[in-house]
Short mmCIF file of C-alpha atoms and ligand atoms in Angstrom, two decimals:
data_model
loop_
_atom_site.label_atom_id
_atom_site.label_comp_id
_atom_site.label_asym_id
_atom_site.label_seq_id
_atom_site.Cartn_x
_atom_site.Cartn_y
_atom_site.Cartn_z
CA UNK A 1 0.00 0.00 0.00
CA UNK A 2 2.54 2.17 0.52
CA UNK A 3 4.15 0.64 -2.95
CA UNK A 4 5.17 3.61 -5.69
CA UNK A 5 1.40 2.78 -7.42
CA UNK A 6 -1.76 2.78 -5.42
CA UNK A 7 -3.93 -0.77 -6.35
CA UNK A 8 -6.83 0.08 -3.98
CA UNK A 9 -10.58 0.00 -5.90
CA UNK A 10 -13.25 2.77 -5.34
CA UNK A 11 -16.27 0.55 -5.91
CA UNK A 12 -19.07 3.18 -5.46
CA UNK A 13 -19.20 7.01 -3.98
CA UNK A 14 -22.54 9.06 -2.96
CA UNK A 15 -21.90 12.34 -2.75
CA UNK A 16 -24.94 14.85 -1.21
CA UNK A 17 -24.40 18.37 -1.27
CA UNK A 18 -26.24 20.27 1.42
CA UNK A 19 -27.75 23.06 -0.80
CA UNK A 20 -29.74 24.36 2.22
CA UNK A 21 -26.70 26.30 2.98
CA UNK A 22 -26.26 28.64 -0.41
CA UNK A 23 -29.73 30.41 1.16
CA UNK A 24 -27.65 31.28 4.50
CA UNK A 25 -24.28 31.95 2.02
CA UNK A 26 -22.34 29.76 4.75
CA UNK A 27 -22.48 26.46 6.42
CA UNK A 28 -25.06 26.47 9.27
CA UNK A 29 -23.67 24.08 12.20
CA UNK A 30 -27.16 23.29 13.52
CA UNK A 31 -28.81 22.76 10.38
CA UNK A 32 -25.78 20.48 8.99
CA UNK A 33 -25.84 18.15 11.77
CA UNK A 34 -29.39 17.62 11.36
CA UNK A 35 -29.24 17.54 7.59
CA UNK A 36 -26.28 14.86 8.52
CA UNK A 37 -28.36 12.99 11.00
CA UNK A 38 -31.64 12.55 8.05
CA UNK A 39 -29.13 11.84 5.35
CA UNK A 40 -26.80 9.05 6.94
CA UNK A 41 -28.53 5.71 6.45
CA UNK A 42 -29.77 6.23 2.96
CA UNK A 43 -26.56 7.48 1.71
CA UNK A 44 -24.70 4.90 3.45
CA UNK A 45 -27.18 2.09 1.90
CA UNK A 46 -26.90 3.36 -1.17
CA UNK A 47 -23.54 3.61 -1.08
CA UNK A 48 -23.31 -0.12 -0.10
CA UNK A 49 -26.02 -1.38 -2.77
CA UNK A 50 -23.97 0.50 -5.29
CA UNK A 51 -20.91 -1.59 -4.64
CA UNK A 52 -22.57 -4.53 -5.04
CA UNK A 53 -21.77 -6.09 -1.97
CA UNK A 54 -23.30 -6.99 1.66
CA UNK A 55 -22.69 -5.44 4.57
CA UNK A 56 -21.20 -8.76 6.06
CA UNK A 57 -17.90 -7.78 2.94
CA UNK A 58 -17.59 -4.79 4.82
CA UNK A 59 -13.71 -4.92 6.38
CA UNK A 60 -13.67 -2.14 8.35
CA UNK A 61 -15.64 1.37 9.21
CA UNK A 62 -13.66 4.78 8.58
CA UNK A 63 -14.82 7.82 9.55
CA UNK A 64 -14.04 11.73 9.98
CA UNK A 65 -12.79 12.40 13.73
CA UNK A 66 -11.30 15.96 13.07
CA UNK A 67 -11.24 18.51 12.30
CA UNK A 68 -14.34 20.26 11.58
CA UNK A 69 -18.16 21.16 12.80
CA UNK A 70 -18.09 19.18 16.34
CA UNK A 71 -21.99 18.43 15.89
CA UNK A 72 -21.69 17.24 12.13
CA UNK A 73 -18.61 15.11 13.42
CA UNK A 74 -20.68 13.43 16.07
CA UNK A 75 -23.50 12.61 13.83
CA UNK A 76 -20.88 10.40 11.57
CA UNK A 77 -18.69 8.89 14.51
CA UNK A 78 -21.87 7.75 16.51
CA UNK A 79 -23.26 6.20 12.94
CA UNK A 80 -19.87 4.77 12.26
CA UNK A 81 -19.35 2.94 15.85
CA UNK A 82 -22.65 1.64 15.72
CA UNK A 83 -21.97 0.51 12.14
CA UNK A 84 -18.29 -1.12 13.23
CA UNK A 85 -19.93 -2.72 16.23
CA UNK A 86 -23.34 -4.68 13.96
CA UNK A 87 -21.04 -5.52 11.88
CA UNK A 88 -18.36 -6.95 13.95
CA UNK A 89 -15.38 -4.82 12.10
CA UNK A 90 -13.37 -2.26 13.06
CA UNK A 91 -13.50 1.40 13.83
CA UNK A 92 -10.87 3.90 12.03
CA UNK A 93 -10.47 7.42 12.59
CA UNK A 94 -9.55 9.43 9.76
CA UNK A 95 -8.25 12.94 10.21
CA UNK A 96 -9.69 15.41 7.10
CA UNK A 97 -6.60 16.94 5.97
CA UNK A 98 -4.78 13.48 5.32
CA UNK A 99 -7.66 12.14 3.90
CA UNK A 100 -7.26 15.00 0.90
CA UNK A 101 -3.59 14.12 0.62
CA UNK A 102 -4.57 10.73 -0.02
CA UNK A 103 -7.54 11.99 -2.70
CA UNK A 104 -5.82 12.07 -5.66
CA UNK A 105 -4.31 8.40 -5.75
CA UNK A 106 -7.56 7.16 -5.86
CA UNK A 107 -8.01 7.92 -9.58
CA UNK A 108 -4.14 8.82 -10.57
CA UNK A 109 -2.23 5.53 -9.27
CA UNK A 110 0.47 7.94 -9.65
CA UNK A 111 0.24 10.43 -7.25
CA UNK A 112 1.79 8.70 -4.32
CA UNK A 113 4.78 9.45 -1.89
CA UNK A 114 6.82 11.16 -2.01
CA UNK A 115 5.63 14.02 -3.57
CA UNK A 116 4.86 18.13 -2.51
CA UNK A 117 1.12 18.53 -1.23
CA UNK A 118 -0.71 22.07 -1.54
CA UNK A 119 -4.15 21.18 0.42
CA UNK A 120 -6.32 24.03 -0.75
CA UNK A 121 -9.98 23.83 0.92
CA UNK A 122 -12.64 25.98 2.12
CA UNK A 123 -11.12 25.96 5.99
CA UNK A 124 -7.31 24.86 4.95
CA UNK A 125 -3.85 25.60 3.16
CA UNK A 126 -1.17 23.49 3.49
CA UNK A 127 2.17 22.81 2.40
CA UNK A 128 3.10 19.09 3.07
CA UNK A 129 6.54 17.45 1.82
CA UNK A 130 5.04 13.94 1.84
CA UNK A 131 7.95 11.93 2.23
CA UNK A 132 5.87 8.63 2.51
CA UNK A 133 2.04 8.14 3.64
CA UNK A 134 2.03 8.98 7.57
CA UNK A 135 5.41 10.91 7.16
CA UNK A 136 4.47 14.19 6.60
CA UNK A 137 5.92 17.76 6.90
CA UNK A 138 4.76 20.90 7.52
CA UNK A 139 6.25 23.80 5.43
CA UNK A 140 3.82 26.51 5.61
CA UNK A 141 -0.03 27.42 5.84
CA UNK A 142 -2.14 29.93 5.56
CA UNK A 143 -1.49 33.03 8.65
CA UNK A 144 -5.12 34.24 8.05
CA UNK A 145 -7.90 32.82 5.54
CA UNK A 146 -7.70 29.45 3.78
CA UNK A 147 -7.61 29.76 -0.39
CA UNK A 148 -11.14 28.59 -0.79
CA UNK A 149 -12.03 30.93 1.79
CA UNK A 150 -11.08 33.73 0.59
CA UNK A 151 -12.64 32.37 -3.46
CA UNK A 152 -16.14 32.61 -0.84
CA UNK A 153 -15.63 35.79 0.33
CA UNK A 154 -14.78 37.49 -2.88
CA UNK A 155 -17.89 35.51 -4.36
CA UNK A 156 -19.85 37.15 -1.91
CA UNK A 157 -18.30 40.56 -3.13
CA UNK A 158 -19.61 39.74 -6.64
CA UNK A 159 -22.39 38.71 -6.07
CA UNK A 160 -22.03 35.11 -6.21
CA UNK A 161 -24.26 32.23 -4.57
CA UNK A 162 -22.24 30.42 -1.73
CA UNK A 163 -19.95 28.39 -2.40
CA UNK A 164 -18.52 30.51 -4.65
CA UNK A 165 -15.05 29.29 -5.58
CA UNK A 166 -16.26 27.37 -8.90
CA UNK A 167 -18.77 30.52 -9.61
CA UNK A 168 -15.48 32.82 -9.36
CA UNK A 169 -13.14 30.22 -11.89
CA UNK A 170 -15.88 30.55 -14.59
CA UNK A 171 -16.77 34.71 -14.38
CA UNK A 172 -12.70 34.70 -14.38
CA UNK A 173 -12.46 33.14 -17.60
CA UNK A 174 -14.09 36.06 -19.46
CA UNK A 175 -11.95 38.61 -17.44
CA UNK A 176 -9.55 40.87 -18.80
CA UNK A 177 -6.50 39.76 -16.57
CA UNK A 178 -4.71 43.24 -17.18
CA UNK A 179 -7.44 45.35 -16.11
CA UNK A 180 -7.27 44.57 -12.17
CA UNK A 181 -3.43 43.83 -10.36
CA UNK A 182 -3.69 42.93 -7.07
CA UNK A 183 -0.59 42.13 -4.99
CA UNK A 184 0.36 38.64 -5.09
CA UNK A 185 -0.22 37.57 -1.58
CA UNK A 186 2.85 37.09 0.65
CA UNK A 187 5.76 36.68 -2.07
CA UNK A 188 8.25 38.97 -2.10
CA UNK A 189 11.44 38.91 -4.81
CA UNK A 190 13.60 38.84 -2.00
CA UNK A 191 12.17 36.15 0.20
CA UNK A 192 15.25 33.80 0.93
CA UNK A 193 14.55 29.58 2.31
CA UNK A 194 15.11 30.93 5.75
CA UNK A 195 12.31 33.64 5.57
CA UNK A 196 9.65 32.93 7.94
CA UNK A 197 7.53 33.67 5.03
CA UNK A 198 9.20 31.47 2.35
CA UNK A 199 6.05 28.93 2.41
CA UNK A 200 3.35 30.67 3.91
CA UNK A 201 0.14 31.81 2.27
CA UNK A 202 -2.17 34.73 3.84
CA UNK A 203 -5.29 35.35 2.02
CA UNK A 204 -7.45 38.32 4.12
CA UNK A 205 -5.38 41.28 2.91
CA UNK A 206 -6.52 40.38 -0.94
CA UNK A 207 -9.81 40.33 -0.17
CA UNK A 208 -9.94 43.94 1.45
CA UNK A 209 -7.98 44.87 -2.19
CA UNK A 210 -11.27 43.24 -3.91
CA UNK A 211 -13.56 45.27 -1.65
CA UNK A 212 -11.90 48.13 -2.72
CA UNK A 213 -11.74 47.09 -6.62
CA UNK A 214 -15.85 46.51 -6.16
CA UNK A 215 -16.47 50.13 -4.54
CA UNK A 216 -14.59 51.73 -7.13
CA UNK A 217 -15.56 49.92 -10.43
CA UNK A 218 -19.73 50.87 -9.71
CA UNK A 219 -20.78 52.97 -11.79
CA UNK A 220 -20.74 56.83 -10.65
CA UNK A 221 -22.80 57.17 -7.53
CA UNK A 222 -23.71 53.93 -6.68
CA UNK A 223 -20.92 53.31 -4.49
CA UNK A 224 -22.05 52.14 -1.42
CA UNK A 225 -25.27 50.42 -2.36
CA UNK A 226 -25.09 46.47 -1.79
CA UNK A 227 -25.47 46.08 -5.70
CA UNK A 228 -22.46 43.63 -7.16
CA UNK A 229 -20.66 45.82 -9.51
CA UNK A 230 -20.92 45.91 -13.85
CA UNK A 231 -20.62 42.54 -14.98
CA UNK A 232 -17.95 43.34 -17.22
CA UNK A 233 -15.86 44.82 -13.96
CA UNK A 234 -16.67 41.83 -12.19
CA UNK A 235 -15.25 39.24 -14.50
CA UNK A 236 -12.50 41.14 -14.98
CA UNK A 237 -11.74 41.85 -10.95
CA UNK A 238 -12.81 37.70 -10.94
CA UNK A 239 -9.51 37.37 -13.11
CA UNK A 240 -7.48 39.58 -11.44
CA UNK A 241 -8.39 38.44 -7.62
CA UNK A 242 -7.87 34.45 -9.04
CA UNK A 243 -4.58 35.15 -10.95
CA UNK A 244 -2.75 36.88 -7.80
CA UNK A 245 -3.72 33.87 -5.53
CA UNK A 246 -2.87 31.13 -8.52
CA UNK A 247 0.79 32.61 -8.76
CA UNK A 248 1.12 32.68 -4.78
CA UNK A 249 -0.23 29.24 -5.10
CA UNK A 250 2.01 27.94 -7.80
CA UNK A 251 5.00 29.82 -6.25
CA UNK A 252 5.26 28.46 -3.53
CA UNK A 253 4.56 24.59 -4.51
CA UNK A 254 7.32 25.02 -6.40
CA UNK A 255 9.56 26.48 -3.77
CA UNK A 256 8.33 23.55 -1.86
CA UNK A 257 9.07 20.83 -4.44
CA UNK A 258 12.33 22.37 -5.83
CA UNK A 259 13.97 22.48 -1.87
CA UNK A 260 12.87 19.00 -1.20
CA UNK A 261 13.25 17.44 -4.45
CA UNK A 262 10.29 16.01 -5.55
CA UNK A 263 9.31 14.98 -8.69
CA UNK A 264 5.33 14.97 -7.92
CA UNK A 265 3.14 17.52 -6.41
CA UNK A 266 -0.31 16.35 -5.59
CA UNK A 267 -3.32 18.66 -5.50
CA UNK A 268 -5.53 18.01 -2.52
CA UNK A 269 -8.90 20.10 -1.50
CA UNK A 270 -11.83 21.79 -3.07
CA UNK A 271 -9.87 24.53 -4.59
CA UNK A 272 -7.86 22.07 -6.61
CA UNK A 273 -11.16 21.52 -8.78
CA UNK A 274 -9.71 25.45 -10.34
CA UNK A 275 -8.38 24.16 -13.71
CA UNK A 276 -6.66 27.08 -14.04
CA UNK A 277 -5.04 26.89 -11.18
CA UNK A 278 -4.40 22.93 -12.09
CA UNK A 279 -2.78 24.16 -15.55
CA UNK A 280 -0.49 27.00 -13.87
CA UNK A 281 0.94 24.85 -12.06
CA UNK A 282 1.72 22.12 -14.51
CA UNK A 283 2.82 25.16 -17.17
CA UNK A 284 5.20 26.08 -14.12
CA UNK A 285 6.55 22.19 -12.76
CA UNK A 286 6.90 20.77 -16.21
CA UNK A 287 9.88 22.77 -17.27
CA UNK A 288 11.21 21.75 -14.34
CA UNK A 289 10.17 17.47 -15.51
CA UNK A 290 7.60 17.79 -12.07
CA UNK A 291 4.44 16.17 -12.45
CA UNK A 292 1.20 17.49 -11.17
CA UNK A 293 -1.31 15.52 -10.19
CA UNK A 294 -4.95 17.04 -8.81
CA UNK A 295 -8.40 14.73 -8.11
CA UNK A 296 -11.54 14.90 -10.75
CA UNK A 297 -14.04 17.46 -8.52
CA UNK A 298 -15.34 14.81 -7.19
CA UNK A 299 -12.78 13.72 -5.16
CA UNK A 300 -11.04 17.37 -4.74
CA UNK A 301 -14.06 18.40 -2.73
CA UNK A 302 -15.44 16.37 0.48
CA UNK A 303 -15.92 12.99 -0.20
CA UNK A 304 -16.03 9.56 1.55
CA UNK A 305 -13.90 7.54 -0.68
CA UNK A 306 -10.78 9.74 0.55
CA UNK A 307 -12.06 8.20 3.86
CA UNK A 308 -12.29 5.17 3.12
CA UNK A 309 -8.73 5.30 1.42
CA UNK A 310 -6.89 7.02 4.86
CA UNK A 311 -8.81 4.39 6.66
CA UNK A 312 -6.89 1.51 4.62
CA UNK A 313 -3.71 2.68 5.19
CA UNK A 314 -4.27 3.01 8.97
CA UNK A 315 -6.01 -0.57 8.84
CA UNK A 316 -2.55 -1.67 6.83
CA UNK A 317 -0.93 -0.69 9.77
CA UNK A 318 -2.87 -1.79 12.62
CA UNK A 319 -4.65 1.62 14.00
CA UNK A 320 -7.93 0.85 14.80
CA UNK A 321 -9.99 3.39 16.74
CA UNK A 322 -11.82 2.31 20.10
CA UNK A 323 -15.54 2.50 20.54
CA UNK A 324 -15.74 5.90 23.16
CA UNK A 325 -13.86 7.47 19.88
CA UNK A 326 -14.59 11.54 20.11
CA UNK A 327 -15.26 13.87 17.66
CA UNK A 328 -12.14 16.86 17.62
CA UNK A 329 -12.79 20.42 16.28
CA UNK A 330 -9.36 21.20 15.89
CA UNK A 331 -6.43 18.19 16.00
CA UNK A 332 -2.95 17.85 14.37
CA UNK A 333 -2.96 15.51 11.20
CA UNK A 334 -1.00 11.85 12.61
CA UNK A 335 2.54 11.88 11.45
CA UNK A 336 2.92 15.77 10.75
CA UNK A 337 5.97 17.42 12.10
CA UNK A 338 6.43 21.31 11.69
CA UNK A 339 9.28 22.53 10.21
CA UNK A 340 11.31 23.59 7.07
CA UNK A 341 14.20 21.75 7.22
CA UNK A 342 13.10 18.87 5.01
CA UNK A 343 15.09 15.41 4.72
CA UNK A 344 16.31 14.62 0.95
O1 LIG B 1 -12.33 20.62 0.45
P1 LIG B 1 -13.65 21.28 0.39
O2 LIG B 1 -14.75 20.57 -0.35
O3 LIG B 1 -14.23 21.56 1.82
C1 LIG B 1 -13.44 21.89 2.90
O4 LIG B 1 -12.84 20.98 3.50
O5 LIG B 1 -13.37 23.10 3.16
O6 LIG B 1 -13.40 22.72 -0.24
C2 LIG B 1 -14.43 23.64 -0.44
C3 LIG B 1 -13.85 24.90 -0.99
C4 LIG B 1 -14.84 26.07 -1.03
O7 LIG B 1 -14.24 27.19 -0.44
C5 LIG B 1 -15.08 26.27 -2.52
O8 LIG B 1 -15.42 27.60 -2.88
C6 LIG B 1 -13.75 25.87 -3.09
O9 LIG B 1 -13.39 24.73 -2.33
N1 LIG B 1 -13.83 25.54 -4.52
C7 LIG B 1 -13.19 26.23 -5.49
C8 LIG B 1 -13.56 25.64 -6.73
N2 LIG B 1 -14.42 24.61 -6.46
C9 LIG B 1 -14.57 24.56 -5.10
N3 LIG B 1 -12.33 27.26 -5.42
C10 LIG B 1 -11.84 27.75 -6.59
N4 LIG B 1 -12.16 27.25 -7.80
C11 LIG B 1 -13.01 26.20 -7.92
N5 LIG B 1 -13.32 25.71 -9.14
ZN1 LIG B 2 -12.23 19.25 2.84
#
């Protein structure tokens, strides 16, 4: 499993997408555990009946631990212990953030250690040198906002439902990238390996930048109403807004995979559905012979097959979870060590 080409089958995936939450423009944590708690045991049948087995072929239960929504947690952990326990199998707990890491092998046998990891989600960015599955270092994050984050927020500026990263990657495409340059986040020329800011990522201070761009681009004497600006203006701030954070982005992977020595860098999180952020990167890594690898959307955003995938390896290796598991709202990813100074 931990072999240079990943051989594990995803036999069926159910994906349900809470809408409810685009009429709030944010997740709700009250109304996603309930929606959580009403949508478990059909989506879990059907996710059974589509693999065309029993529940008796069931091996072993994974499920999401940390970090997120402490209620929605709860709602899965309680299902999957009383799942594990009919059935006689074990319990694994699966931390998020590894479980995106993991994402991309499912489909690209490829994409497995060691390679660079950018996790890009709605609540995370990471930089991971993945030296093998478990071994995993930490070479920057976000100081402020996650990337898809901040794709939400300047959604919301433009008048975009929620979420609004994918709504933002296709008004970009018609933009005018000259029209709008916003600072690219956090790189400067003269940023050296040591910098405390080599390989982090800060997101808040380009979205105050949009708010401005908005104000300014409605039409004389409309400024200040809640109206989203011309459409024109909006594609093209769209562009501008998505092509500071892509070369931040892209940057810094490479920084990443050029001072570790990697010849992969894996894609993991919701934002890696942006295709241009997907071709950037491989316009920047392949004159360098680095291969990118991001998941199909299906398995960039939240998904249970990445789950189920984590859970393997941890089953591989013995680390079943006990039945009083907990649910964690915040909890370092197993086998992640801070630091910069990465082993060749
Ligand atoms: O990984 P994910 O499904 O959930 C979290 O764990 O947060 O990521 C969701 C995030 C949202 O912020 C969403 O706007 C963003 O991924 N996203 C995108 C795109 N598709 C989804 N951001 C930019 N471009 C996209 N095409
Ligand atoms: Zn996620």
């Amino acid at each position: 499993m931990d072999g240079t080409a990943d051989e594990s089958t995803l036999r069926s995936l159910i994906i349900l997408s809470q809408d409810a939450h685009t009429v709030y423009g944010g997740v709700v944590p009250e109304i996603a555990s309930r929606m959580h708690l009403a949508s478990l045991v059909p989506v879990v049948d059907r996710a059974i009946e589509g693999a065309g087995i029993d529940r008796s072929a069931i091996d072993a239960v994974a499920v999401t631990v940390a970090p997120g929504l402490v209620g929605a947690l709860l709602v899965g952990v309680s299902y999957a212990k009383a799942l594990a326990f009919a059935i006689g199998r074990p319990l694994i707990a699966v931390h998020h953030l590894e479980a995106h890491l993991f994402a991309t092998s499912i489909e690209h046998p490829q994409a497995v250690p060691p390679f660079t990891g950018l996790l890009v989600s709605g609540g995370h960015t990471m930089l991971i040198d993945v030296r093998a599955w478990g071994d995993y270092t930490l070479l920057g994050a976000t100081r402020d906002d996650a990337a898809g984050e901040a794709f939400d927020k300047v959604a919301k500026l433009l008048g975009l439902p929620y979420p609004g990263g994918r709504h933002v990657e296709t008004l970009a495409r018609q933009g005018n990238p000259s029209r709008f340059h916003f600072s690219r986040p956090m790189l400067r020329s003269n940023q050296e390996p040591d910098s405390p800011d080599y390989f982090d990522f800060s997101f808040s201070g380009i979205k105050t930048a949009v708010m401005n761009a908005v104000r300014t681009s409605l039409p004389a004497g409309a400024a200040g109403n809640a109206e989203p600006p011309a459409d024109s203006a909006r594609a093209d701030i769209a562009r501008g807004f998505q092509d500071a954070v892509i070369d931040t982005l892209v940057e810094k992977t490479m920084r990443g995979a050029m001072i570790s020595q990697r010849q992969r860098i894996v894609l993991g999180g919701g934002v890696a559905c942006n295709q241009a952020l997907v071709g950037a990167m491989r316009d920047r890594a392949s004159s360098r012979g680095i291969d990118v690898f991001a998941p199909t959307p299906r398995l960039a955003t939240d998904n249970a097959a990445m789950i189920a995938r984590t859970g393997l390896f941890h089953l591989a290796h013995g680390r079943t979870a006990p039945l009083d598991q907990n649910a964690y709202a915040t909890q370092q990813m197993p086998g992640l060590r801070n630091g910069r100074t990465v082993e060749r």
